[in-house]
Structures are given as C-alpha cells and as structure tokens.
XYZ file of C-alpha atoms in Angstrom:
554
model
C -52.152 123.138 -11.927
C -53.217 123.144 -15.574
C -56.366 121.156 -14.620
C -57.151 123.624 -11.852
C -56.880 126.553 -14.218
C -59.096 124.765 -16.778
C -61.810 123.903 -14.234
C -61.852 127.465 -13.040
C -62.416 128.800 -16.544
C -65.240 126.268 -17.093
C -67.161 127.702 -14.177
C -67.101 124.494 -12.119
C -66.325 126.538 -9.038
C -68.140 129.520 -7.494
C -66.216 132.759 -7.885
C -66.763 133.434 -4.205
C -64.948 130.278 -3.080
C -61.737 130.922 -1.158
C -58.489 131.141 -3.127
C -56.462 128.021 -2.496
C -52.909 127.275 -3.224
C -52.693 126.381 -6.921
C -56.023 128.122 -7.805
C -56.058 131.160 -10.017
C -59.025 133.532 -10.191
C -59.133 136.449 -12.552
C -60.745 138.445 -9.792
C -57.913 137.817 -7.371
C -55.730 140.826 -6.739
C -52.735 138.467 -6.474
C -52.962 137.181 -10.041
C -52.551 139.302 -13.163
C -52.551 137.335 -16.388
C -51.919 139.587 -19.350
C -51.735 136.752 -21.863
C -54.294 137.058 -24.696
C -55.036 133.357 -24.443
C -55.929 133.504 -20.756
C -52.864 131.572 -19.606
C -52.536 129.217 -22.578
C -49.648 129.148 -25.071
C -50.270 130.026 -28.674
C -50.800 126.369 -29.592
C -53.608 126.086 -27.061
C -51.703 124.169 -24.410
C -51.833 125.472 -20.834
C -48.807 127.679 -20.127
C -46.729 126.677 -17.090
C -45.706 129.601 -14.984
C -42.122 129.907 -13.721
C -41.433 129.170 -10.103
C -41.022 132.851 -9.366
C -44.586 133.623 -10.483
C -47.170 134.187 -7.779
C -48.711 130.796 -8.328
C -45.334 129.042 -8.129
C -44.352 131.098 -5.104
C -47.561 130.107 -3.287
C -46.950 126.446 -4.033
C -43.787 126.681 -1.925
C -45.677 128.165 1.022
C -48.427 125.793 2.133
C -48.035 127.059 5.649
C -49.396 130.507 4.715
C -52.954 129.396 5.300
C -56.075 129.235 3.183
C -56.768 132.914 2.758
C -53.982 135.427 2.351
C -56.491 138.251 2.132
C -57.728 137.410 5.587
C -54.224 136.952 7.208
C -51.854 139.689 6.010
C -49.915 139.580 9.319
C -49.260 135.878 8.912
C -48.052 136.530 5.369
C -45.508 139.118 6.604
C -44.169 136.744 9.269
C -43.781 134.008 6.680
C -41.954 136.317 4.292
C -39.663 137.357 7.119
C -38.913 133.700 7.869
C -38.149 133.144 4.182
C -35.759 136.107 4.223
C -33.971 134.759 7.301
C -33.662 131.310 5.741
C -32.258 132.844 2.551
C -29.615 134.783 4.504
C -28.650 131.673 6.485
C -28.397 129.687 3.252
C -26.150 132.307 1.673
C -23.878 132.275 4.729
C -23.723 128.477 4.630
C -22.894 128.455 0.923
C -20.208 131.094 1.509
C -18.739 128.981 4.314
C -18.724 125.848 2.158
C -17.023 127.690 -0.714
C -14.443 129.116 1.697
C -13.821 125.654 3.133
C -13.339 124.176 -0.330
C -10.937 126.975 -1.273
C -9.073 126.978 2.065
C -5.383 126.097 1.827
C -4.190 122.759 3.145
C -3.096 123.441 6.727
C -2.547 121.054 9.629
C -3.493 122.301 13.092
C -2.195 121.294 16.497
C -4.574 119.895 19.110
C -2.307 119.478 22.107
C 0.467 117.200 20.873
C -1.692 115.793 18.055
C -1.406 117.275 14.566
C -4.716 117.142 12.683
C -4.478 117.449 8.899
C -7.218 117.851 6.253
C -8.597 114.660 4.753
C -7.616 114.032 1.136
C -8.953 111.565 -1.430
C -5.516 110.720 -2.821
C -4.041 107.333 -2.079
C -1.072 107.690 0.274
C 2.333 107.561 -1.392
C 5.550 106.510 0.350
C 7.477 109.094 -1.694
C 5.328 112.228 -1.817
C 2.989 114.282 0.340
C -0.601 114.838 -0.910
C -0.845 117.104 -3.953
C -3.271 119.460 -2.182
C -0.601 120.077 0.480
C 1.875 121.160 -2.173
C -0.372 123.542 -4.119
C -1.670 125.604 -1.188
C 1.453 127.562 -0.222
C 4.298 129.294 -2.024
C 7.563 130.966 -0.928
C 7.313 134.719 -0.419
C 10.606 135.756 1.181
C 12.342 136.647 -2.071
C 13.839 140.112 -2.466
C 11.722 142.875 -3.938
C 12.221 143.353 -7.656
C 12.319 146.933 -8.887
C 11.744 148.432 -5.460
C 13.385 151.640 -4.326
C 15.886 151.004 -1.534
C 15.876 153.383 1.423
C 19.129 151.918 2.732
C 21.619 154.485 4.035
C 25.195 154.656 2.683
C 27.827 152.785 4.687
C 29.180 155.938 6.345
C 25.693 157.017 7.470
C 24.601 153.870 9.301
C 24.784 153.646 13.097
C 28.107 151.791 12.988
C 29.556 148.360 12.273
C 28.630 144.996 13.787
C 30.896 141.962 13.662
C 30.239 138.345 14.686
C 32.020 135.006 14.919
C 29.832 132.241 13.454
C 30.656 129.309 15.724
C 30.051 125.563 15.526
C 29.533 123.356 12.493
C 28.327 124.413 9.066
C 24.630 124.546 9.921
C 25.047 126.351 13.228
C 27.190 128.861 11.364
C 24.467 129.246 8.754
C 21.900 130.138 11.406
C 24.325 132.613 13.006
C 24.832 134.367 9.652
C 21.063 134.694 9.158
C 20.711 136.137 12.654
C 23.626 138.546 12.090
C 21.904 140.036 9.029
C 18.666 140.388 11.008
C 20.419 142.083 13.958
C 22.202 144.520 11.627
C 18.827 145.394 10.102
C 17.232 145.908 13.532
C 19.978 148.379 14.560
C 20.451 149.964 11.103
C 24.124 148.975 11.257
C 26.630 147.876 8.623
C 27.460 144.165 8.818
C 31.078 143.085 8.414
C 31.198 139.723 6.620
C 30.988 137.109 9.416
C 34.033 135.035 10.310
C 33.533 131.265 10.494
C 35.234 130.473 13.776
C 37.349 127.330 14.115
C 35.350 124.756 16.029
C 36.862 122.559 18.742
C 35.161 119.429 17.379
C 35.300 120.110 13.637
C 38.927 121.388 13.733
C 38.199 123.380 10.589
C 39.414 126.813 9.494
C 37.023 127.428 6.600
C 36.468 131.032 5.603
C 33.145 132.440 4.437
C 34.403 132.656 0.841
C 35.548 129.005 0.950
C 31.986 127.760 1.227
C 29.545 130.524 0.197
C 29.260 132.822 -2.825
C 30.163 136.190 -1.264
C 29.214 138.330 -4.282
C 25.761 136.784 -4.473
C 25.303 137.158 -0.701
C 26.092 140.879 -0.689
C 24.211 141.656 -3.901
C 21.033 139.779 -2.954
C 20.755 141.679 0.337
C 21.826 145.090 -0.980
C 18.349 146.554 -0.436
C 18.047 145.162 3.100
C 21.381 145.525 4.886
C 24.692 147.211 4.136
C 27.362 144.475 4.080
C 31.135 144.956 3.678
C 33.781 142.309 3.088
C 36.268 143.430 5.721
C 36.839 145.700 8.702
C 37.176 149.305 7.447
C 40.713 150.609 6.863
C 40.385 153.461 9.349
C 40.109 150.915 12.177
C 43.793 150.032 12.481
C 43.900 147.696 15.485
C 41.925 144.783 14.018
C 43.227 142.354 16.637
C 41.403 144.428 19.264
C 38.085 143.515 17.686
C 38.765 139.818 18.352
C 40.096 140.101 21.877
C 39.282 143.407 23.579
C 36.449 143.511 26.100
C 35.925 147.176 25.222
C 34.938 146.152 21.709
C 32.763 143.163 22.620
C 29.135 142.838 23.727
C 28.945 139.648 25.786
C 25.773 139.938 27.825
C 23.242 139.128 25.107
C 20.778 136.511 26.428
C 19.619 133.578 24.338
C 16.623 134.292 22.098
C 16.804 138.001 22.873
C 14.065 140.314 21.631
C 14.633 142.930 18.954
C 14.059 145.620 21.579
C 16.976 144.282 23.627
C 19.364 145.110 20.791
C 17.890 148.582 20.367
C 18.105 149.352 24.100
C 21.399 147.663 25.039
C 23.583 147.039 21.997
C 22.833 149.956 19.689
C 24.038 152.651 22.140
C 27.443 150.930 22.397
C 27.727 150.670 18.622
C 26.935 154.375 18.265
C 29.599 155.151 20.848
C 32.396 152.834 19.642
C 31.431 152.702 15.925
C 32.535 149.037 15.708
C 31.463 146.279 18.091
C 31.801 142.492 18.098
C 28.942 140.309 19.404
C 29.957 137.055 21.056
C 28.928 134.494 21.797
C 26.302 134.697 19.075
C 24.692 131.241 19.078
C 20.878 131.548 19.279
C 21.069 135.186 20.368
C 17.898 136.317 18.555
C 14.344 135.156 19.312
C 11.502 134.329 16.953
C 8.159 135.444 18.340
C 9.637 138.587 19.950
C 10.883 140.181 16.729
C 8.852 141.803 13.904
C 7.598 139.456 11.203
C 9.545 141.330 8.532
C 12.735 140.460 10.429
C 11.812 136.760 10.402
C 11.060 137.076 6.689
C 14.490 138.620 6.198
C 16.092 135.631 7.950
C 14.304 133.360 5.467
C 15.551 135.546 2.617
C 19.105 135.066 3.833
C 18.726 131.323 4.447
C 16.864 130.292 1.284
C 18.030 132.877 -1.247
C 21.153 134.815 -0.248
C 23.317 132.017 1.222
C 24.364 130.097 -1.857
C 27.124 127.486 -1.878
C 30.011 127.904 -4.298
C 29.299 126.644 -7.823
C 31.800 123.766 -7.561
C 29.993 122.473 -4.454
C 26.597 122.776 -6.171
C 27.871 120.968 -9.285
C 29.413 118.088 -7.325
C 26.205 117.698 -5.303
C 24.123 117.619 -8.513
C 26.402 114.901 -9.840
C 25.908 112.807 -6.681
C 22.125 113.295 -6.896
C 22.129 112.173 -10.538
C 24.085 109.036 -9.649
C 21.652 108.257 -6.830
C 18.690 108.560 -9.197
C 20.208 106.182 -11.751
C 21.721 103.424 -9.629
C 19.281 100.802 -10.942
C 19.873 101.581 -14.617
C 16.515 103.346 -14.817
C 15.355 106.544 -13.103
C 14.593 105.701 -9.475
C 13.638 107.711 -6.387
C 15.987 107.702 -3.431
C 15.873 108.260 0.287
C 18.388 110.283 2.290
C 19.022 109.130 5.856
C 20.713 111.409 8.378
C 22.069 108.803 10.768
C 23.279 110.404 13.991
C 24.983 107.587 15.836
C 28.574 108.732 16.112
C 30.540 107.998 19.289
C 30.340 111.612 20.434
C 26.557 111.735 19.936
C 26.029 108.425 21.746
C 28.225 109.560 24.637
C 26.673 113.014 24.942
C 23.130 111.606 24.909
C 23.797 109.630 28.134
C 21.305 107.048 26.853
C 21.708 103.298 27.186
C 22.082 101.184 24.040
C 22.336 97.509 23.217
C 25.880 96.203 23.568
C 28.230 93.886 25.399
C 29.480 94.550 28.918
C 32.848 95.529 27.496
C 31.240 98.100 25.168
C 29.217 99.599 27.989
C 32.299 99.799 30.234
C 34.304 101.560 27.525
C 31.451 104.014 26.933
C 31.267 104.759 30.678
C 35.004 105.529 30.707
C 34.591 107.775 27.666
C 31.731 109.718 29.262
C 33.605 110.111 32.529
C 36.573 111.540 30.648
C 34.629 113.906 28.375
C 31.819 115.009 30.719
C 33.043 114.377 34.287
C 30.612 116.811 35.931
C 27.611 115.116 34.351
C 28.917 111.605 34.849
C 29.745 111.922 38.555
C 30.000 108.292 39.740
C 27.588 106.958 37.092
C 25.113 105.491 39.605
C 22.254 107.788 38.560
C 22.635 107.295 34.813
C 20.552 104.136 34.318
C 17.318 105.719 35.554
C 18.139 108.913 33.636
C 18.679 106.895 30.451
C 15.282 105.189 30.775
C 13.537 108.513 31.289
C 15.265 110.095 28.287
C 14.288 107.184 26.062
C 10.624 107.479 27.091
C 10.749 111.186 26.280
C 12.187 110.541 22.833
C 15.539 112.186 23.582
C 17.773 109.285 22.528
C 19.212 108.784 19.018
C 17.676 105.921 17.053
C 19.962 102.953 16.519
C 20.502 101.796 12.900
C 18.516 98.596 13.590
C 15.570 100.609 14.961
C 15.604 102.840 11.875
C 15.487 99.762 9.625
C 12.435 98.316 11.380
C 10.563 101.652 11.258
C 11.260 102.133 7.536
C 10.127 98.592 6.711
C 6.919 99.127 8.733
C 6.278 102.296 6.699
C 6.282 100.173 3.561
C 9.683 100.886 2.031
C 10.929 97.750 0.214
C 14.307 96.087 0.436
C 15.302 97.585 -2.937
C 15.045 101.194 -1.696
C 18.094 103.276 -2.629
C 19.336 105.062 0.515
C 21.962 107.799 0.744
C 23.487 107.873 4.231
C 24.770 111.157 5.648
C 26.685 110.274 8.771
C 29.973 110.371 10.556
C 31.728 107.223 11.754
C 28.929 105.083 13.230
C 29.580 103.947 16.794
C 30.033 100.190 16.755
C 31.089 100.078 13.104
C 29.822 97.421 10.721
C 28.362 95.306 13.519
C 26.071 98.163 14.517
C 25.133 98.833 10.875
C 24.452 95.152 10.059
C 20.673 95.121 10.838
C 20.101 98.201 8.682
C 22.237 96.895 5.825
C 20.580 93.458 5.922
C 17.114 94.976 5.546
C 18.201 97.694 3.079
C 21.350 96.544 1.247
C 21.423 99.544 -1.121
C 23.066 101.900 1.377
C 25.624 104.319 -0.067
C 27.615 107.371 1.013
C 29.283 110.097 -1.009
C 32.500 108.093 -0.812
C 30.723 105.192 -2.582
C 29.343 107.458 -5.309
C 32.483 109.487 -6.056
C 36.143 108.601 -6.438
C 38.910 109.861 -4.160
C 40.124 112.258 -6.856
C 36.673 113.816 -7.212
C 36.407 114.456 -3.476
C 40.041 115.475 -2.943
C 39.448 119.211 -3.389
C 36.544 119.121 -0.917
C 38.574 117.412 1.801
C 40.506 120.628 2.383
C 37.529 121.858 4.403
C 35.277 119.634 6.511
C 32.426 122.073 5.931
C 32.656 121.480 2.166
C 32.009 117.769 2.705
C 29.129 118.655 5.040
C 27.735 120.941 2.315
C 27.697 118.016 -0.148
C 25.727 115.882 2.327
C 23.383 118.794 2.943
C 22.557 119.274 -0.747
C 22.142 115.560 -1.551
C 19.764 115.191 1.421
C 17.927 118.384 0.471
C 17.202 117.115 -3.061
C 16.192 113.573 -2.082
C 12.673 112.241 -2.610
C 12.368 111.304 1.058
C 14.482 112.623 3.926
C 14.605 110.748 7.239
C 16.147 112.159 10.395
C 17.054 109.985 13.375
C 17.886 112.639 15.976
C 17.655 116.392 16.401
C 20.192 118.970 15.308
C 20.612 121.920 12.990
C 21.373 119.765 9.926
C 17.991 117.997 9.957
C 16.153 121.104 11.098
C 17.430 123.233 8.209
C 16.772 120.529 5.614
C 13.189 119.946 6.759
C 12.542 123.713 6.758
C 14.012 124.165 3.271
C 11.976 121.272 1.853
C 8.837 122.827 3.320
C 9.759 126.189 1.850
C 10.256 124.523 -1.554
C 6.616 123.430 -1.542
C 6.014 120.597 0.972
C 5.981 118.014 -1.860
C 8.965 116.033 -0.675
C 8.454 113.921 2.418
C 10.590 114.760 5.445
C 10.035 112.047 8.038
C 10.600 112.901 11.682
C 10.186 109.706 13.739
C 8.307 109.954 17.025
C 11.055 108.401 19.141
C 9.059 108.559 22.349
C 6.117 106.531 21.037
C 8.440 104.196 19.144
C 10.334 103.420 22.354
C 7.095 102.074 23.856
C 6.481 99.861 20.826
C 10.050 98.591 20.775
C 9.802 97.808 24.496
C 6.567 95.791 24.221
C 7.507 92.093 23.955
C 3.905 91.067 23.191
C 3.329 93.382 20.224
C 2.978 91.527 16.927
C 4.266 92.785 13.589
C 0.816 93.774 12.254
C 0.095 95.863 15.341
C 3.530 97.443 15.172
C 3.034 98.375 11.495
C -0.306 99.964 12.309
C 1.278 101.942 15.159
C 4.086 103.194 12.922
C 1.800 104.203 10.044
C -0.780 105.975 12.223
C 1.895 107.726 14.283
C 3.800 109.065 11.293
C 1.100 109.884 8.759
C 1.308 113.578 9.757
C 5.043 113.667 10.537
C 6.189 114.095 6.935
C 6.815 117.846 6.617
C 3.205 118.890 5.923
C 2.053 122.535 6.064
C 1.464 123.758 9.606
C 1.620 127.102 11.343
C 4.883 128.316 12.830
C 3.981 128.246 16.499
C 5.163 130.736 19.119
C 8.517 129.781 20.658
C 9.049 127.429 17.709
C 11.966 128.416 15.533
C 11.402 129.088 11.857
C 14.366 127.027 10.596
C 12.298 123.831 10.679
C 8.960 125.421 9.820
C 9.042 128.760 7.941
C 5.376 128.809 6.870
C 3.830 131.638 8.903
C 6.401 134.414 8.349
C 7.875 133.292 5.019
C 5.163 131.659 2.891
C 1.934 132.907 1.286
C -1.268 131.260 0.111
C -0.801 130.048 -3.447
C-alpha cells in the first residue's frame, strides 16, 4: 500500500483512472488525509493506516467492485451483509461464552445419561472437579429474615404422625410431616417413631435426633411442639380412635389433596393423626418451596445426637488410618440378608438343600406370593434381567475389580447378617481382604450404649457410609437413596456408585465374554453412574437427587 501511495504522488497514474482497492487519490471524496506530510510519518516513512481507516476497510471488501461511486446500491447491500455477519458473530461468541460458563449438568436421553466431556483423567475415588464446582446447596434457613409464622394457638390445628419402618423410612416420614404441616398451616406435634415389626425397636425421637436443634432450625417455617397439648386429655384416643385419624390419604398425594380433604377435618377436630404416613406426599405435584423445605429438614434440621456423631467420626478416622498412613476408603452397603433374599423372589447360586430351605422360608413368610412355587423360576429370570435382584457378594467383587479398585482397598461393610454366612462372603473377601464392620473397628464396650437402640447402630453405619470416599450400593432402599442424595447435596465430589444390575446380569450370563471385554463393559456402563449432577426429573423423588429444588448454580 505504501508503494501505491508513493506512485500516486509521483504522477505515474492519470488522476482520472478509476479508484481501486488500495489506491488513494487526494481528489477522492472517500479519502481525507489531514497529515501535513501527505500520509508520511514525521521521519519520512509512509504512515500505515489502521484497519478501521477507509483504505483498510476497503481492503476487506474486494467484492464491492471497482468503482464505489458508480455502485452506491451495491455498497449499501454489502454494508448490510457486514452488519448481519457482525450480529451473527456476536451471537455465536455469546453462545460460546455461555457454553464455557455453563454448569456441569448431565442430561437424560432415554435411559442414557449424557455428561459433559472433561479433560481431567478419571479417578477411581473422585468425580471430575468441574462437576463439584458447578452447584452449591441452597436449602439452608434464611438468616435474619422476618418470620410470618403464626403463634401456636392461631394455626389451623395440630397434626400428628407415626413415623413407621426403619431409621431411614422414619427420616423421610419426618421430612414429609414438616412439609404437610407447612402446607396446611398447622402445628406439628413431634413425630413418634413407631415400633417396627422387623426392627423390634422402641426408639424415641429424642433417642436418636437432637430435638432442640430440630425445633429451633425450623422455627421460621413450621410451628413444632414436643408433646400433645395439655388441654387434650384423652391422648390414647389420638392413637386409636377413628374419629381422630385420617386414613384415606393416597400415596404421593398432591399438596392440594391435603388442603381440600385433610385441612377441613383438622379445623373441625383441632387435632388429627395421619396414618399410615409412608410416602403420602408427592414430589412434582407440590410447590418447589415445599420440596426445598423437605431438603432443609433432611440435610440441616435432622441432626443425630452428639454422641452418635462423635462415635461415627471416630470410626471414620480409624478407617482412614488402617494402613498406618492416611488412606481413602470405600463404604459398601451389602443388602444380602435372608429377609432381602427371600423377599426378592430371585434365584441365587446355591446347593439343592439351600434352595429347598429358601423355598420353605418364602412359603412361610409370603404364602400368597409363593402359591405352589411353580411360577417362580420364570419370574426370577425376568426380575434379574430387569435389574431387580440384589447383587451377590461375589458379583460385587468382580464389578469392583473391573472398575480398577486394587486388592488393598479398605472397605467398610454396612450390612446385616449375610445370607449364606462366610461361604457366601468368601469370593468378596478373597478379592478384597480388607473388609471391616463397625464391630471390627470398635470394642464391645464402645458400642454397648448404642446397642440399646437398633436405630442408633443404623445411624453409625449411615454416617460412616456418608463420609466415605466412595459409596457403593448393591440394591435399592431408603438407606442408599438418602446417602447418595446427601453426598450430591454436599457437592457431588464423592463418588456414589449405583451398579446397573440389569446390564451386569447380561454380562455375568455370557459364557463367551472375556475379561477385557467385561472390564470395558463395566467401565463404560458406570462412568456416569457415580452421583454426578443431573436434573431432578418428574416423578423422581428428591431423596436420591435433590439438585433441581434444593441446589443453586455456584
């Protein structure tokens, strides 16, 4: 361009020649050079114009033609095209920036979970860092807010529930009771932990949870009292009388059901008991603030007694230092008790004598389901294909080894009495000899005070599993569900492995599959089944995945 400007000033070109891209003519209306040196710098060198000068601008537009003075319409069209391209570019840049700043979130495509690609090398102990920095808990209570909660004597009445089942089913019932009291603007009487037929336990609320913390943490959400009010003299009536009980609540009922059907009876009678109360409140048919309140109860208000917390911390510390140096540990929830095996109605490896004894046990405990037993074999095969059978200890061992966990892995086992005893546990113990339980980590004297209540022992298992580096479940249930949900709520960093039992049953049943192929199947199948961030789907309870109603973008 400097040569072109120089040749023009030397008169080598007729002034009437057309203006071409890169040429500059002092007579051109498009060029105005106000420099005293005619376009040169003070030292005499030709001055280069910036790209936004007319000359630079024209160099980017060779398609404008040879003579802009002759084609003004073409110039306008070109400028319009440039404007459109600029807008499209801005939108693209905005989209790229948004994509780069988008939180890590896996999305369902049918039954497949697709997760964002990360550059980190996969770790057997932790989820990707980007998955753990995208979301944060946001169900805590409001600090410094003004409560609009009515006094106890001005609410619509009192609601009372029996929390049935084991510890974790009771926990869910308590969360739902707080939510239902909020929906109806009622005062909640501290729930009673009902004696369970299987657990044979008579634990009271105050034997397992910190009552003062529970009431205080929720004081701005729901009015909670420790006992039935004194003016209600016939307390036995509340446990037994049909006139004081609402029994027709359907499973997963909507919030509106309580407003239309339960609230009028509470207003009339002033105190009403709700039973049964297992799974009597839905998820996608209640306001999001109610689901957030359930998370507030579960993750913040329900706190175990300090002595339970301290004993659990001691067990965790011992697990992390079993090798003499700090080491990670895995917690395995092994559900292979006799009752679980019998109730599943699945078929498992065993001798003819074992199978005959199990058939007798099932016929005794579940006669209506057992019938004559002739239909059970085909039913068992179908259930195994659908992933509805508990994993055997030997199957768990093979899956964990295929995932890359070495023989030295420290594993805490949370389980009842395993069906089949040591013989059934042998394959798992041979592949992972460092298996321990709370009884191995603590002496009889240390655990003596916790044996008074079965739920206290369950609480210890719950906390040690919750704080593990990796948690592995082997079958469904509230215990595993609540732990996986809590670990997600704590930041998704800790892996929570949920084996795909249906796909694994196909691999286990293929006699021609080699070890390398099996390892590949296990790794590919489970790379997204580790408690990663994903939306809480409709009809999918929030205990296992609290992200949508209870977490915010970090």
